């Protein structure tokens, strides 16, 4: 493959998005706003964590599996930017590329087993240590020590994350290429159906939520409270009766099991469900309003469809040479593992990992607030990790009132200004290889049709098959999801696994970000609802309440 | 004698079974070939004596029994076979009868085999076969034919190997071309196969050039056809290093056996290497 080195070009930014580089060298990075993982302005602490620990941990994970890529995060004008660059100078990249392909080939058949036998047990042992640590009772010294270990473990989590997720993304992506080469008349979404319907934590969390809604339905009193009380009054109302208290215990049980998560995977300032049951209550309200069907029924259908397509493909290639059949069966295995682990890794690493880090910093928030260094506990997220550590080491004393006010104002200011999608330096499109192809399908890179602001048509990427017309609900934060009524179409910047239960009541999904292998597209297929992903500007152009038509096969949205 | 298995004594007699059958029997003595049997020229004569219509009952019964033996040898019920003409005057080196007489691939069951044998015999009368004999001074009236019935090996990998480098004439280089699937794509030059050069003196691999391998030949409902090699497999080597060495050792042995540089067609099926054909390299530079 010929390497190309186009002339690097500085990327101009809009007038309302001027950039002052903290480090002038950063202007040479190819920085893309990663709205899929952090659509809104990031708190300083979440930004610091991503820059100082997420990036180095992730890059170390890539290096551990021989992938010569460096991931770096920058928080620019409070927004979250990701840079993916070669890890070595250009003259070494060709050899590194060959080695990377070999390493990936070796990892592909075994990464599912490595996750199960090696990485997941390690991740679980770290969770056990976090859960066993009594934050409130720890001395200042113990707490500081615990934070050091927490940050080191956070880096290790992202190291494991990328060792796992490179093959887990490349597997389904290569299966897609292979299937479409072998089955010449395949429909555009058929290959994705080969991997659907495997048990995973997102689906189990969704199923348990449905069961919880069935418990609520069984009690007239509980059902009445959920249907007729405002979300923030529901818990108080439930506490007022025997049946209600019984149901509160059920909610607690659910939150203890599945509540160690919040909106996104980068922002740690959002409360976990176990801290604030608002999101669970909203989900229950939606499930009751929609009389949501047993997810197992839909589940059985997509499993049957998967098995039918697999058998059909295997029969179509039954007379092909054995190496081709072996390749197909190997890729099927790798693709199915990847698909399943797309959800599971997120639960164990991204969500619970963030939850743990958040809990540790909340205790620092408590102590900083008790000395008056910060006004309230949650203001801890407005400091950087270095500031927190330094202050903790001097007895949690300091005065951050002014700094916090300034930074809060800064976030509020930028929230109103859309971030420039790309900043820094443009090095042209990445070289074509299995890894960049898979990343493209995850992030939704690639050629996008010309956009016309005046048009009533938005072009994205096909995410999940089918066509549907309905009322658009533009929802950016999960805490706002209570507005989504049964049969509405969810329009959002991005979804992550905690959003999964919404797919049970939504009639269709439209996102700004992501490709056919993104979380949203995968889950939409599992829930068999149409989805158009990566439309870039759906949340800007579609107004809440608009009637829209989503064509999941074409990846288009029409505003009616 | 109506028929004989390839490894029976006398199966390599051209006058009894024809050129193709004799060369297969000789090849079978040098390496593994797909098993099969040859129907004798004598059977042909009996059929002609009986009016060139039905298969004489006794011969039909023998072919049926031989097919059953072949099923057991291959451990495959309804084993697919190739039925090929084997004329007496088409002896290995010299005149090439390629394509003049009929060949039937993927024949399954005793009765279809018997039908195919009769069609092969009838193909002695093909107009272009007659023209060819006339043009080469062969006696048309005396032409007689055996028929070869051989297990059809559905190759996972097909290769053509040369015991000397046919491009530069180097006698110390074995050259192997290989592709996924059946042999047509590599034999017929439909695509660029992988190319491996092995040093004859110590069997060390000198070079491996991964070919573009755009297409491979696969079985289809009506025989065979060309399909694109999946893109993710095009940059994969077709042969392992061990397989390449095994092939190189075999073709060197065949050259030693025959006394001249050879051009060999091979198939790998179910991890077993099969010899399909062996010819002298006629174009070698000195």
PDB file of C-alpha atoms in Angstrom, chain A residues 101 105 174-178 180-182 184 318-325 327 331 437, chain B residues 155-157 180-182 216-220 227-237:
ATOM      1  CA  UNK A 101      -1.186  -6.264  11.160  1.00  0.00           C
ATOM      2  CA  UNK A 105      -4.100 -11.192  13.225  1.00  0.00           C
ATOM      3  CA  UNK A 174     -13.677  -7.299   8.840  1.00  0.00           C
ATOM      4  CA  UNK A 175     -16.648  -9.656   9.056  1.00  0.00           C
ATOM      5  CA  UNK A 176     -18.666  -7.007   7.245  1.00  0.00           C
ATOM      6  CA  UNK A 177     -16.096  -6.755   4.446  1.00  0.00           C
ATOM      7  CA  UNK A 178     -15.791 -10.531   4.170  1.00  0.00           C
ATOM      8  CA  UNK A 180     -20.188  -8.516   1.501  1.00  0.00           C
ATOM      9  CA  UNK A 181     -17.410  -9.955  -0.675  1.00  0.00           C
ATOM     10  CA  UNK A 182     -18.775 -13.485  -0.370  1.00  0.00           C
ATOM     11  CA  UNK A 184     -22.717 -10.584  -3.638  1.00  0.00           C
ATOM     12  CA  UNK A 318     -20.324 -24.634   1.304  1.00  0.00           C
ATOM     13  CA  UNK A 319     -18.549 -25.458  -1.962  1.00  0.00           C
ATOM     14  CA  UNK A 320     -15.867 -22.797  -1.472  1.00  0.00           C
ATOM     15  CA  UNK A 321     -12.265 -23.689  -0.599  1.00  0.00           C
ATOM     16  CA  UNK A 322     -11.716 -24.619   3.033  1.00  0.00           C
ATOM     17  CA  UNK A 323      -9.476 -21.584   3.783  1.00  0.00           C
ATOM     18  CA  UNK A 324     -12.383 -19.298   2.834  1.00  0.00           C
ATOM     19  CA  UNK A 325     -14.823 -21.212   5.027  1.00  0.00           C
ATOM     20  CA  UNK A 327     -11.860 -17.417   7.406  1.00  0.00           C
ATOM     21  CA  UNK A 331     -14.376 -13.818  11.460  1.00  0.00           C
ATOM     22  CA  UNK A 437     -11.530   1.277   8.500  1.00  0.00           C
TER      23      UNK A 437
ATOM     24  CA  UNK B 155      -8.883 -28.361  -4.034  1.00  0.00           C
ATOM     25  CA  UNK B 156      -8.746 -25.906  -1.152  1.00  0.00           C
ATOM     26  CA  UNK B 157      -5.494 -24.701  -2.630  1.00  0.00           C
ATOM     27  CA  UNK B 180      -7.021 -20.579  -3.205  1.00  0.00           C
ATOM     28  CA  UNK B 181      -9.617 -22.886  -4.748  1.00  0.00           C
ATOM     29  CA  UNK B 182      -9.668 -25.188  -7.753  1.00  0.00           C
ATOM     30  CA  UNK B 216     -10.442 -18.083  -7.344  1.00  0.00           C
ATOM     31  CA  UNK B 217     -12.198 -21.029  -8.974  1.00  0.00           C
ATOM     32  CA  UNK B 218     -14.945 -22.587  -6.871  1.00  0.00           C
ATOM     33  CA  UNK B 219     -17.533 -25.301  -7.366  1.00  0.00           C
ATOM     34  CA  UNK B 220     -20.908 -24.088  -8.500  1.00  0.00           C
ATOM     35  CA  UNK B 227     -15.477 -15.834  -7.719  1.00  0.00           C
ATOM     36  CA  UNK B 228     -13.622 -12.876  -6.246  1.00  0.00           C
ATOM     37  CA  UNK B 229     -11.186 -13.788  -3.476  1.00  0.00           C
ATOM     38  CA  UNK B 230     -12.440 -11.880  -0.396  1.00  0.00           C
ATOM     39  CA  UNK B 231     -10.357  -8.730  -0.068  1.00  0.00           C
ATOM     40  CA  UNK B 232      -9.116  -9.576   3.410  1.00  0.00           C
ATOM     41  CA  UNK B 233      -7.627 -12.828   2.049  1.00  0.00           C
ATOM     42  CA  UNK B 234      -5.780 -11.388  -0.932  1.00  0.00           C
ATOM     43  CA  UNK B 235      -2.704 -10.396   1.045  1.00  0.00           C
ATOM     44  CA  UNK B 236      -2.583 -13.687   2.929  1.00  0.00           C
ATOM     45  CA  UNK B 237      -0.029 -16.286   1.768  1.00  0.00           C
TER      46      UNK B 237
END
